[in-house]
PDB file of C-alpha atoms in Angstrom:
ATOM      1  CA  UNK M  15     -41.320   8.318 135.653  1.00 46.00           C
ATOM      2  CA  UNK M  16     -38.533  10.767 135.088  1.00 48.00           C
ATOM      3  CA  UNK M  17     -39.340  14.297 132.832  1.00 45.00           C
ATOM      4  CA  UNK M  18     -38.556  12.891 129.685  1.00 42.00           C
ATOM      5  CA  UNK M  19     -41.161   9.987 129.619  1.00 42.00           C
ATOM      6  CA  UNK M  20     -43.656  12.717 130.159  1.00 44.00           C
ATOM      7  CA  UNK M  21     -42.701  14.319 127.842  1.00 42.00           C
ATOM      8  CA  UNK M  22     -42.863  11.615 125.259  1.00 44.00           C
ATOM      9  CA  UNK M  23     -46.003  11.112 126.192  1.00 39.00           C
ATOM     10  CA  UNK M  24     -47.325  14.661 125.537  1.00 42.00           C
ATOM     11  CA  UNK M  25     -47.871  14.620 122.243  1.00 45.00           C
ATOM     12  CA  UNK M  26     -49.974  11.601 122.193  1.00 39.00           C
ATOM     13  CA  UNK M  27     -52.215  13.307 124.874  1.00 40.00           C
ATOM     14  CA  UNK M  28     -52.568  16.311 122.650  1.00 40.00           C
ATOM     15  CA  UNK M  29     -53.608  14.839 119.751  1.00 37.00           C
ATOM     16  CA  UNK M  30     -56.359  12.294 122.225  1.00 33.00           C
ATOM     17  CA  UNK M  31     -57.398  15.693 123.182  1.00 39.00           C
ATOM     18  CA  UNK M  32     -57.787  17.119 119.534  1.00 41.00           C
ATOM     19  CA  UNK M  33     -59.772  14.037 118.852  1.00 38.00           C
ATOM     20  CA  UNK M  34     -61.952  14.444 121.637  1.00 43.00           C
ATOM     21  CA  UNK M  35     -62.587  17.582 120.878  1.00 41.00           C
ATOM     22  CA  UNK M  36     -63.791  17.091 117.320  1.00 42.00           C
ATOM     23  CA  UNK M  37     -66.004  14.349 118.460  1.00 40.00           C
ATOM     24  CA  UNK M  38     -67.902  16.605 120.647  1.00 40.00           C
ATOM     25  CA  UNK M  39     -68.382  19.029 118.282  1.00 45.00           C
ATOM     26  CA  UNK M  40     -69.281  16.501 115.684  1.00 45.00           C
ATOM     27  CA  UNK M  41     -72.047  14.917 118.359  1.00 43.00           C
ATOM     28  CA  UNK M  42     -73.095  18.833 118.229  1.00 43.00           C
ATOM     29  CA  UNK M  43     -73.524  18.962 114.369  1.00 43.00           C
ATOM     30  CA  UNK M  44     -74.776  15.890 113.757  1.00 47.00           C
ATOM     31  CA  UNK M  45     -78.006  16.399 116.448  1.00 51.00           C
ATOM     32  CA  UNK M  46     -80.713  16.706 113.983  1.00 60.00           C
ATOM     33  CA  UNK M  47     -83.937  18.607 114.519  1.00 78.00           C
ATOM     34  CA  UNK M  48     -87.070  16.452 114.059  1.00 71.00           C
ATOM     35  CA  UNK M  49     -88.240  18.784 111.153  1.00 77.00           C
ATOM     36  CA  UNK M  50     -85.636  17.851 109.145  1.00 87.00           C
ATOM     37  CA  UNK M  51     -86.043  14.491 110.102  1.00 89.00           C
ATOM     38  CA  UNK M  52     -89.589  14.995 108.973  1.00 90.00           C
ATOM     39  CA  UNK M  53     -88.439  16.706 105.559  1.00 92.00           C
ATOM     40  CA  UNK M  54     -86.055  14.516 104.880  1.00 94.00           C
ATOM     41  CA  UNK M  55     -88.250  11.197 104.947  1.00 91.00           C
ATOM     42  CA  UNK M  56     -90.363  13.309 102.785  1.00 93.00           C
ATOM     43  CA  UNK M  57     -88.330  13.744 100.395  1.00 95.00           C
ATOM     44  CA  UNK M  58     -87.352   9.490 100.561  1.00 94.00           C
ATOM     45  CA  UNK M  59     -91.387   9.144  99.950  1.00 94.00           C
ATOM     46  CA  UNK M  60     -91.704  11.287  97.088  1.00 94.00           C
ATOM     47  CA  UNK M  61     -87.949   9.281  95.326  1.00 94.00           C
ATOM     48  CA  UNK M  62     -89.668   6.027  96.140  1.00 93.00           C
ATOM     49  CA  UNK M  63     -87.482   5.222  98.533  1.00 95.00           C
ATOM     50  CA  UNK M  64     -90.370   3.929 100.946  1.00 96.00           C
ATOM     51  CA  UNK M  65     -88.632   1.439 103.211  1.00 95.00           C
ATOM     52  CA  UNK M  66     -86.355   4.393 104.187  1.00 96.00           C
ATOM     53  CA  UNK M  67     -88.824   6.670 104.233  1.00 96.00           C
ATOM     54  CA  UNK M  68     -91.071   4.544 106.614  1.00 96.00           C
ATOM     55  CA  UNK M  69     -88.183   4.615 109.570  1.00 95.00           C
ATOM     56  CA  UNK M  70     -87.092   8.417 108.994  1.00 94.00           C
ATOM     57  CA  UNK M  71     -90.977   9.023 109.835  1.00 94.00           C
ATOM     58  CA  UNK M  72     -90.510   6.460 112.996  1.00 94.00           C
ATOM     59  CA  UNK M  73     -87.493   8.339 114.127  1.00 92.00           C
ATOM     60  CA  UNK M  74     -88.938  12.118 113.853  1.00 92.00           C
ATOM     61  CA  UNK M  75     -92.150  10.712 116.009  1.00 88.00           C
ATOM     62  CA  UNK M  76     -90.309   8.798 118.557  1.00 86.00           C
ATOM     63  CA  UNK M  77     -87.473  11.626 118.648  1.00 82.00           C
ATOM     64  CA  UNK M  78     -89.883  14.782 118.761  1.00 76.00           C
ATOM     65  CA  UNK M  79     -89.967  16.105 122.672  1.00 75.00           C
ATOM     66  CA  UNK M  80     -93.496  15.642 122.678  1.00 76.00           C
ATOM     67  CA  UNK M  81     -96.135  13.679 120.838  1.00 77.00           C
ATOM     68  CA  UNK M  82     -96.594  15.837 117.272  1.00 80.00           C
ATOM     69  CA  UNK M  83     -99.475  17.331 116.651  1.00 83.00           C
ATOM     70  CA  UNK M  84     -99.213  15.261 113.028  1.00 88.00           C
ATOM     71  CA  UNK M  85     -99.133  12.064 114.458  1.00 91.00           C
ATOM     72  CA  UNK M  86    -101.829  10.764 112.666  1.00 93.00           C
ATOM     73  CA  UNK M  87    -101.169  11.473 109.758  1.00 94.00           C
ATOM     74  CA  UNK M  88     -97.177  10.672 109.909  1.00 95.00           C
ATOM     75  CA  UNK M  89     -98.904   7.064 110.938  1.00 96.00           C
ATOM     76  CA  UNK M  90    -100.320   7.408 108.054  1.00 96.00           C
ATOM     77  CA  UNK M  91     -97.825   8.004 106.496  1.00 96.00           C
ATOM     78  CA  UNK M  92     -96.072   5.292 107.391  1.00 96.00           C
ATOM     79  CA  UNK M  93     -98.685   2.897 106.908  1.00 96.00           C
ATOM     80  CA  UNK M  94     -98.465   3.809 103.043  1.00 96.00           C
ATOM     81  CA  UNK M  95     -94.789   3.373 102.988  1.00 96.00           C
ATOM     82  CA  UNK M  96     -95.219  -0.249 104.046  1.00 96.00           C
ATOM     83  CA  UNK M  97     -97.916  -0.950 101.907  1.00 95.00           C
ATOM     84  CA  UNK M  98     -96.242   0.790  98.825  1.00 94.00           C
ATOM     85  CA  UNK M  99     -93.024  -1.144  99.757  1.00 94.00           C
ATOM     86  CA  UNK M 100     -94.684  -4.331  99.709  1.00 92.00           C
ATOM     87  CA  UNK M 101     -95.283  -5.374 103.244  1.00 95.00           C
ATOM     88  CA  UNK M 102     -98.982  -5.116 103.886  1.00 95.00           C
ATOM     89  CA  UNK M 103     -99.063  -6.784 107.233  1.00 95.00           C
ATOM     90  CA  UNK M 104     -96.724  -4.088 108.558  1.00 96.00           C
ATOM     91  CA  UNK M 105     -98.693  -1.361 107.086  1.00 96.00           C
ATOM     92  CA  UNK M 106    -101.878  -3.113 108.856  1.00 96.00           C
ATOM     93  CA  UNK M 107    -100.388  -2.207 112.204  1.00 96.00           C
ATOM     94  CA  UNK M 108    -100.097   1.167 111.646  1.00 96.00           C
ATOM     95  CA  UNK M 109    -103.418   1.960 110.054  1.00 96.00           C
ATOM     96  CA  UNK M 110    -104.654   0.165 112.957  1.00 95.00           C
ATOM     97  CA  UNK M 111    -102.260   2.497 115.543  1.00 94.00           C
ATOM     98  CA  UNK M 112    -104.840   5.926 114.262  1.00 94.00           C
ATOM     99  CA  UNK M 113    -108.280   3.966 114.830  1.00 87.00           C
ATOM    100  CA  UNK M 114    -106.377   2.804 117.926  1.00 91.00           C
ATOM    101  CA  UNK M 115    -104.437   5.991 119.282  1.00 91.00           C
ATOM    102  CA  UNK M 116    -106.222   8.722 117.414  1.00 92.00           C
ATOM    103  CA  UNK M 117    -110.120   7.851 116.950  1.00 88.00           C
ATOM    104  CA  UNK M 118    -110.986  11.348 116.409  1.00 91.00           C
ATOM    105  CA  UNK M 119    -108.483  11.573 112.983  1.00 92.00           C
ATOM    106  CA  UNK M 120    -110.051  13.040 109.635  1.00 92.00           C
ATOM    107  CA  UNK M 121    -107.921  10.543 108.529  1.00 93.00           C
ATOM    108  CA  UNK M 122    -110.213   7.520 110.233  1.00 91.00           C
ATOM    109  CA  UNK M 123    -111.537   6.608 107.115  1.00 90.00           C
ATOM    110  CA  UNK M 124    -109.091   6.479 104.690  1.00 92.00           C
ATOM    111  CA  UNK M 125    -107.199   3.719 107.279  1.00 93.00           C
ATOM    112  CA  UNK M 126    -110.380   2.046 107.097  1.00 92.00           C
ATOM    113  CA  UNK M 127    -109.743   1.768 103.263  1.00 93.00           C
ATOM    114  CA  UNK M 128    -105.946   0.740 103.680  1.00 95.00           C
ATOM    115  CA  UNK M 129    -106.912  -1.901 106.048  1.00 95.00           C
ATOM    116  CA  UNK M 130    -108.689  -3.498 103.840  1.00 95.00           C
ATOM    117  CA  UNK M 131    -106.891  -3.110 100.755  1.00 96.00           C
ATOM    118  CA  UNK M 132    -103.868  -4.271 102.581  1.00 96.00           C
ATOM    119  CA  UNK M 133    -105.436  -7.506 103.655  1.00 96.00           C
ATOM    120  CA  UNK M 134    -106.180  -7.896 100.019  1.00 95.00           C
ATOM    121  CA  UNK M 135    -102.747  -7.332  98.531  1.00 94.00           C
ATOM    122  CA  UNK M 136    -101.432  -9.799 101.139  1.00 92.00           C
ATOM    123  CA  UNK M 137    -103.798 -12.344  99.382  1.00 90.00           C
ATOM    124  CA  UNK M 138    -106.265 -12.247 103.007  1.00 92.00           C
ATOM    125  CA  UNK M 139    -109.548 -11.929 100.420  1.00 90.00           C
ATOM    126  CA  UNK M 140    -111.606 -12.844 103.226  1.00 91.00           C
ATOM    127  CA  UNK M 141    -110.288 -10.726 105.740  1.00 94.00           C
ATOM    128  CA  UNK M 142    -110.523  -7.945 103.482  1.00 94.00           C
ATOM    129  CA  UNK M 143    -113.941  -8.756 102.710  1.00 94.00           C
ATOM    130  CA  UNK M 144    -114.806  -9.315 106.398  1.00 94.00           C
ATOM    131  CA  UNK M 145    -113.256  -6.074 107.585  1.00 93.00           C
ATOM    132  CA  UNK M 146    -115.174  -3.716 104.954  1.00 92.00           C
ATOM    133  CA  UNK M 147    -118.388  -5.514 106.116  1.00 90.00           C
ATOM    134  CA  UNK M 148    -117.793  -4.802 109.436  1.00 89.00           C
ATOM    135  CA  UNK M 149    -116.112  -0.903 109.012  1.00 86.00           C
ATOM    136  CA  UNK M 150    -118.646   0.553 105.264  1.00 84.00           C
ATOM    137  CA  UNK M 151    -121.336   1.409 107.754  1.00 82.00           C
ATOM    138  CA  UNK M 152    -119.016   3.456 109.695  1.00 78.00           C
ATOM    139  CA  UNK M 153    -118.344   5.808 107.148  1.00 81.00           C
ATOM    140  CA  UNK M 154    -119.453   8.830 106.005  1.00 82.00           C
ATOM    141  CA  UNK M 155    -118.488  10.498 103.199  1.00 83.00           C
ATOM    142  CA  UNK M 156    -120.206   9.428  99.682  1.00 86.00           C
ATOM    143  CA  UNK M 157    -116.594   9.345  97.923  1.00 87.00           C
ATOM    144  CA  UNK M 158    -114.814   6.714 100.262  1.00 86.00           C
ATOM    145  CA  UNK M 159    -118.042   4.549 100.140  1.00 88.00           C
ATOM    146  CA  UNK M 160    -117.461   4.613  96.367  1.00 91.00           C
ATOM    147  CA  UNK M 161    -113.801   3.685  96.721  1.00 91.00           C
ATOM    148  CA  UNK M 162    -114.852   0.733  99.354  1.00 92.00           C
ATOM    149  CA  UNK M 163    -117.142  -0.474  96.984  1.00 94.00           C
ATOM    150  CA  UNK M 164    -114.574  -0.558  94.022  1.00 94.00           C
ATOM    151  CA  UNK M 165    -112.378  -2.234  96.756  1.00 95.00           C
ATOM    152  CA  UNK M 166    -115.348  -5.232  97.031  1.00 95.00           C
ATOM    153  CA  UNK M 167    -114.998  -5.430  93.548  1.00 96.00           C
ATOM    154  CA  UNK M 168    -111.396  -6.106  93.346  1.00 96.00           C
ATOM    155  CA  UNK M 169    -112.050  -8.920  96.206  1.00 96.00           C
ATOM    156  CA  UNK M 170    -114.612 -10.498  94.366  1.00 96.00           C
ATOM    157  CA  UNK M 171    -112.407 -10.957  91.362  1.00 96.00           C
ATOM    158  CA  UNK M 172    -109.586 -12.459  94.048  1.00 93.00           C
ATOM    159  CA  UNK M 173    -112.008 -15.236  94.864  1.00 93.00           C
ATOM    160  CA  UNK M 174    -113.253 -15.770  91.370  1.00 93.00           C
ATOM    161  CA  UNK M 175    -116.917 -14.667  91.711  1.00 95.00           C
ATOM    162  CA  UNK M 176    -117.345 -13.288  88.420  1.00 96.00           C
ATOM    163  CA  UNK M 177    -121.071 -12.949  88.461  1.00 96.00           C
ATOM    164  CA  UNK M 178    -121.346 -10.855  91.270  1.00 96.00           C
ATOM    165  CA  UNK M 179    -118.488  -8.545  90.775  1.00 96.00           C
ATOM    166  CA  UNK M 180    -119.717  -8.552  87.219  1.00 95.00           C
ATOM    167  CA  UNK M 181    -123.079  -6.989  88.829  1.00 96.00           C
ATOM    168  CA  UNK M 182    -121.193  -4.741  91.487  1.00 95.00           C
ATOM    169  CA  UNK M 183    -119.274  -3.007  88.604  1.00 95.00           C
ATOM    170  CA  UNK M 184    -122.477  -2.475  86.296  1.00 94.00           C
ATOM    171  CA  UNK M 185    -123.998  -0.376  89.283  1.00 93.00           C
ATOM    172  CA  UNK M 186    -120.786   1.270  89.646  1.00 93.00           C
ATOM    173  CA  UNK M 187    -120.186   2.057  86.290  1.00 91.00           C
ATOM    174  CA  UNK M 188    -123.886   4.091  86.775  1.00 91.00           C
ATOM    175  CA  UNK M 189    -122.458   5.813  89.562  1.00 89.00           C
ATOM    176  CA  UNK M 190    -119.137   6.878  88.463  1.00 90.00           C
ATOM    177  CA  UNK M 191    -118.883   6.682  84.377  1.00 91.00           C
ATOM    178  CA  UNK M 192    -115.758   5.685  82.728  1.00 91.00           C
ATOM    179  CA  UNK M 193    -113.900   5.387  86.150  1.00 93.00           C
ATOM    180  CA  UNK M 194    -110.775   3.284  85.103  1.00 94.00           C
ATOM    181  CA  UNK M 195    -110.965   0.751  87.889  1.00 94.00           C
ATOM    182  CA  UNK M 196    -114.392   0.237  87.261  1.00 95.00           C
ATOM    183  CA  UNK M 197    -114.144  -0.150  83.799  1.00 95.00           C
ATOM    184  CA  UNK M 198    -111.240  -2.513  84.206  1.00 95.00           C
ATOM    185  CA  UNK M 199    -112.661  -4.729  86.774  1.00 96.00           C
ATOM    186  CA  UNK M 200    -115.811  -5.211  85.019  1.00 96.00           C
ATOM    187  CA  UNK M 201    -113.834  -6.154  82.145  1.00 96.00           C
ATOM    188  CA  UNK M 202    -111.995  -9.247  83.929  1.00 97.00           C
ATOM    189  CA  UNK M 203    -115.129 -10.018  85.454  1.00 96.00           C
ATOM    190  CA  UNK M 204    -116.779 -10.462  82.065  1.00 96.00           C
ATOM    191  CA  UNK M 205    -113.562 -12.478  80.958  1.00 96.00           C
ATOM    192  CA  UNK M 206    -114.210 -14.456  83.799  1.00 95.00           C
ATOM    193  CA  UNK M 207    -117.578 -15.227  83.173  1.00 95.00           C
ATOM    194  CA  UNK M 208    -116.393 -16.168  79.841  1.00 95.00           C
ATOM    195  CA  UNK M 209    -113.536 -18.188  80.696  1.00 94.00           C
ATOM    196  CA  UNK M 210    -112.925 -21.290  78.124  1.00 94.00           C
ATOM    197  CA  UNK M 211    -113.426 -24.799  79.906  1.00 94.00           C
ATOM    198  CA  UNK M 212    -112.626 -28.156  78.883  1.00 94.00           C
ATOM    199  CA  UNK M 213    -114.730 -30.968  80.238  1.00 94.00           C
ATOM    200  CA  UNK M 214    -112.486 -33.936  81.005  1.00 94.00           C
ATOM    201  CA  UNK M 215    -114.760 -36.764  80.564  1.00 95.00           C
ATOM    202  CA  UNK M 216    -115.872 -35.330  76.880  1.00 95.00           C
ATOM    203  CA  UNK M 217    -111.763 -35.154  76.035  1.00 94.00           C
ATOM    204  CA  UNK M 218    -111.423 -38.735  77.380  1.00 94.00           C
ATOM    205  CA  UNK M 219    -114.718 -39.944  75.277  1.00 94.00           C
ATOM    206  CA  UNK M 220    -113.290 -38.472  72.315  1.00 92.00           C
ATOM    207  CA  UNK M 221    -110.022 -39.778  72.459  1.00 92.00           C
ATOM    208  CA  UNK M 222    -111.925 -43.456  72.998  1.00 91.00           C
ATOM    209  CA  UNK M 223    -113.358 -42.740  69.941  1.00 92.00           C
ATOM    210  CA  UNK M 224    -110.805 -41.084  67.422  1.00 92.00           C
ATOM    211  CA  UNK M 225    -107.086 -41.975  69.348  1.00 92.00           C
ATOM    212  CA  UNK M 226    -105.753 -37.994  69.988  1.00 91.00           C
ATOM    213  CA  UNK M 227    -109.553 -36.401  69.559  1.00 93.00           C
ATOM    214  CA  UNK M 228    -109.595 -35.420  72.982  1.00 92.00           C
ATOM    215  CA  UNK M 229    -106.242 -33.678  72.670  1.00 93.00           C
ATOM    216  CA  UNK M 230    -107.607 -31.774  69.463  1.00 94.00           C
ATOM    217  CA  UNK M 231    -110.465 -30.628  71.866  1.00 92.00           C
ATOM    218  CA  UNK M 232    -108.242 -29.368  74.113  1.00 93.00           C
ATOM    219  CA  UNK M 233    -106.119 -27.184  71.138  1.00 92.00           C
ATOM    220  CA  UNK M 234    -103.546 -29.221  71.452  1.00 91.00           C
ATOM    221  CA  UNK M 235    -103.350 -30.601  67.756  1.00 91.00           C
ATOM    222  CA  UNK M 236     -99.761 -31.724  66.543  1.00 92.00           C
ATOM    223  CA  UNK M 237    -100.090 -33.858  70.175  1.00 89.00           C
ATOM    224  CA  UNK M 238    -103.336 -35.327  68.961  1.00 91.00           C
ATOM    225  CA  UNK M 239    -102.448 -36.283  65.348  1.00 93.00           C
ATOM    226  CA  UNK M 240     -98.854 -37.813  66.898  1.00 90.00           C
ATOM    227  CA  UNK M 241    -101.302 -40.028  68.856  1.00 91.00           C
ATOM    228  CA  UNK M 242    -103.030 -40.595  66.077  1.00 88.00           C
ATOM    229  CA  UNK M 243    -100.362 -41.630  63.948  1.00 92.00           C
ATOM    230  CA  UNK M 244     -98.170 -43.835  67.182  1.00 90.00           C
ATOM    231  CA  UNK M 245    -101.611 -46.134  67.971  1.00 89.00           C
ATOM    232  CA  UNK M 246    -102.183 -46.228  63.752  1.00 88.00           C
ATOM    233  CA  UNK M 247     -99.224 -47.544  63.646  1.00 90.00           C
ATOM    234  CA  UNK M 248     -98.502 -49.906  66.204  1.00 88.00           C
ATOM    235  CA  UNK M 249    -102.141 -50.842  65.647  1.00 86.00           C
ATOM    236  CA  UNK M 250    -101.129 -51.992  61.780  1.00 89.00           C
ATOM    237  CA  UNK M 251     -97.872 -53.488  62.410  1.00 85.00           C
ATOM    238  CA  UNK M 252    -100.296 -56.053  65.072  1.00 84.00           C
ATOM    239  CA  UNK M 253    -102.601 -56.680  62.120  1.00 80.00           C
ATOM    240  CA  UNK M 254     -99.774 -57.633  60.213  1.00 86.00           C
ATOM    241  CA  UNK M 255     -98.694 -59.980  62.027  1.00 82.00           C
ATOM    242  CA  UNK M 256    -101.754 -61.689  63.351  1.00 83.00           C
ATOM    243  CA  UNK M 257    -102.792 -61.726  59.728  1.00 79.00           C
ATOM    244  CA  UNK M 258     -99.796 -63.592  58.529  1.00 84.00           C
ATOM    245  CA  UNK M 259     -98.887 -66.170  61.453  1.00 82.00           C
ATOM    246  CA  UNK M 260    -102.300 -66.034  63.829  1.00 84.00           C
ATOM    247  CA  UNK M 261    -102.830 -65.954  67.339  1.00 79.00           C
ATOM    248  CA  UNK M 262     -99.220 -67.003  67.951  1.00 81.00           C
ATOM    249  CA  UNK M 263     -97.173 -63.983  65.884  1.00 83.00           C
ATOM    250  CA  UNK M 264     -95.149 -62.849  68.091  1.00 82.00           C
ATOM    251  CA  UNK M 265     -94.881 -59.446  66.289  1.00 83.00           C
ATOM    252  CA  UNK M 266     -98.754 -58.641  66.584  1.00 81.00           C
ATOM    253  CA  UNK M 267     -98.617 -59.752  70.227  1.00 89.00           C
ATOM    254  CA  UNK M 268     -95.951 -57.268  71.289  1.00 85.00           C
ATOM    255  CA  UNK M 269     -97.516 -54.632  68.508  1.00 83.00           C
ATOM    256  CA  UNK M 270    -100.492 -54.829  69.961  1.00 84.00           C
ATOM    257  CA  UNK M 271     -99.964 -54.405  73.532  1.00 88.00           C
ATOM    258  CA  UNK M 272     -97.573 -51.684  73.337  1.00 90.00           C
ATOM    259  CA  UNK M 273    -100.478 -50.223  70.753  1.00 86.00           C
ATOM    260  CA  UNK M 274    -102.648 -51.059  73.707  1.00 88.00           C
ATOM    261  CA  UNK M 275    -100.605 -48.790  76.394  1.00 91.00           C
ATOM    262  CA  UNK M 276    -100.680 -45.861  73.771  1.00 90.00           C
ATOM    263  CA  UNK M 277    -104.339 -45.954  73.595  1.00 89.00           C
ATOM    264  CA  UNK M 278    -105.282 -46.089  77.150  1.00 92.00           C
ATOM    265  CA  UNK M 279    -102.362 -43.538  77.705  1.00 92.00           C
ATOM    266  CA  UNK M 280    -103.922 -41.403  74.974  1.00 90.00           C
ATOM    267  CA  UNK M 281    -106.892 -41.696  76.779  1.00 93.00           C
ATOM    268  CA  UNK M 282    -105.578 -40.469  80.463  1.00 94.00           C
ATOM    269  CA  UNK M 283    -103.285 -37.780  78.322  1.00 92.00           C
ATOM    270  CA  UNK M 284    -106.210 -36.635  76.839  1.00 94.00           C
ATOM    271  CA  UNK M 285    -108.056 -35.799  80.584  1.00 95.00           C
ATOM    272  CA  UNK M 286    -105.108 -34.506  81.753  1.00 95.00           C
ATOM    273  CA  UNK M 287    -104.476 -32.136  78.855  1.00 94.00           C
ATOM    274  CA  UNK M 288    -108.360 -30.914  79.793  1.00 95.00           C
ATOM    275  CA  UNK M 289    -106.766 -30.244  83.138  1.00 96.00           C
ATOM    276  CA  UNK M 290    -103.638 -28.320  82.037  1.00 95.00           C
ATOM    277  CA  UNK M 291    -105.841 -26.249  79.761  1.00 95.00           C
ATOM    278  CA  UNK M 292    -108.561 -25.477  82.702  1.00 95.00           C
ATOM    279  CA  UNK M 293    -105.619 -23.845  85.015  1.00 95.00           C
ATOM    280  CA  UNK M 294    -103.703 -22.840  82.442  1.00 95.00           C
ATOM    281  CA  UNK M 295    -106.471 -20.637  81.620  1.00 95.00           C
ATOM    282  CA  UNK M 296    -107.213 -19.956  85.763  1.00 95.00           C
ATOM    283  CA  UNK M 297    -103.834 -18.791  85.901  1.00 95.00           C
ATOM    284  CA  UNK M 298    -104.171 -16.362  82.931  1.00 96.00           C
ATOM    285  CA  UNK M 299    -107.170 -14.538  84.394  1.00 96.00           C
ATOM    286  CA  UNK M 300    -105.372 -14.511  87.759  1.00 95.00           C
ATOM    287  CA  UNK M 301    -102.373 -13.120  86.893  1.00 96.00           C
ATOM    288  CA  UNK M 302    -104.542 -10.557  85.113  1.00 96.00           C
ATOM    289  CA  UNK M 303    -106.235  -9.858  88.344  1.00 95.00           C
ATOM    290  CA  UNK M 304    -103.129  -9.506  90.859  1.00 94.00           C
ATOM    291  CA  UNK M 305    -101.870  -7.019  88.117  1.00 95.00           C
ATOM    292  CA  UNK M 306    -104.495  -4.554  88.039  1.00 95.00           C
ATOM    293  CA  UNK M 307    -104.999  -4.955  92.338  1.00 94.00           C
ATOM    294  CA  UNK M 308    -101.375  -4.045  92.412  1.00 92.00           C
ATOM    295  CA  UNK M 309    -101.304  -1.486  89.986  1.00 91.00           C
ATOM    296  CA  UNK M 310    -103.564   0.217  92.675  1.00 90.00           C
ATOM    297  CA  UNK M 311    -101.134   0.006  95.512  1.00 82.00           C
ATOM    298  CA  UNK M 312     -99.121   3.233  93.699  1.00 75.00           C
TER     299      UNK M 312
END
């Protein structure tokens, strides 16, 4: 390679130089200390950003020298974001890491809570009701008993037992006076108590009776009186015509046994309109229910 090619070739080296040079220094700027890691997922947390905010707290523990002396609480920490950003299960795992890793944590009890109300948000009523049964005894301070106990509540609403969450929130309601959970919960639980029911055999009977009856029962009037009216009708068109020509008209035969299938399907409608209404009115109060449990995941 003669003198020229090198130097053809020199400027290109220079500038793979330059580059290299500016990457280094970049690698240098861009090192960032774990407290601003720490600060900065902060800052995520408090904007709502809590998916982001649950790996910038990851990265400043697994990226810190040495175990922090916060690690608890940045679990902790992390555990809400999950559970704030709607994935319970993963924010189980790390509630689970400070009973696990750090069993000596002021902040024992409070996972205790999360736990639990983590199972329940995931829809795990029986888990959640199985872990606070197993972990209430273990705690100690008056205040997160309370909150465990408002945490039963919710549970008991998730699995429909009005009565007894009914009876859970009077006693609380002694203990802590015009708490807004309380007062809530014991609201729903009356309202479930209370819950309108229509019995299918009485909407069938009726409809037997009076064609549509049973769909009047059920609040469904303009349906009832257009049964009414269809059966009426098909049911005087076969008179008609057995009236004029007898037993062989063909009019009342084929009046009557499509007046026939309109009463026995006005009968069937009529139970399952008592159906409709009965979850219609289940899915009310349950809706009702998943709103106020996840109004208290923020």
């Amino acid at each position: 390679m003669n003198s020229y090619t090198h130097l053809r070739y020199l400027p290109f080296g220079l500038i793979l130089l330059a580059l290299g040079t500016a990457s280094a220094q970049n690698g240098n700027e861009n090192t960032i200390e774990p407290g601003n890691t720490y600060r900065f997922a902060t800052h995520l947390f408090e904007e709502g950003e809590y998916l982001r905010a649950a790996i910038e707290y990851q990265r400043y523990i697994y990226s810190a020298p040495t175990m922090p002396t916060n690690a608890d609480s940045v679990l902790y920490k992390i555990g809400l974001c999950y559970r704030m950003g709607g994935k319970p299960p993963a924010a189980i795992n790390y509630f689970r890491k400070i009973h696990d890793e750090h069993p000596n944590s002021p902040l024992i009890e409070e996972a205790h809570y999360e736990i639990a109300f983590s199972y329940l948000l995931s829809g795990q009523g029986q888990k959640s009701m199985k872990y606070i049964g197993t972990h209430m005894r273990l705690i100690q301070d008056d205040q997160e008993v309370l909150k465990m106990q408002k945490l039963v509540g919710l549970n008991y609403l998730r699995l429909r037992k009005w009565d007894i969450a009914s009876a859970l929130m009077d006693s609380l309601g002694k203990l802590d006076p015009g708490n807004p959970l309380v007062i809530s919960t014991a609201a729903l639980a009356k309202e479930g108590q209370n819950l309108p029911h229509k019995n299918k055999a009485l909407a069938g009977l009726y409809s037997s009776v009076i064609p549509g009856a049973g769909k009047v029962y059920c609040g469904r009037s303009t349906d009832g009186l257009f049964s009414l009216l269809m059966i009426g009708l098909t049911g005087w068109q076969a008179y008609e015509g057995f009236h004029k020509d007898g037993v062989r008209s063909v009019k009342g035969w084929v009046y009557g046994s499509i007046g026939g299938v309109l009463y026995l399907g006005n009968i069937y409608g009529s139970v399952v309109t008592a159906q409709i209404f009965n979850e219609e009115q289940e899915a009310k109060i349950s809706l009702k229910v998943k709103v106020l449990i996840n109004a208290q995941a923020h």
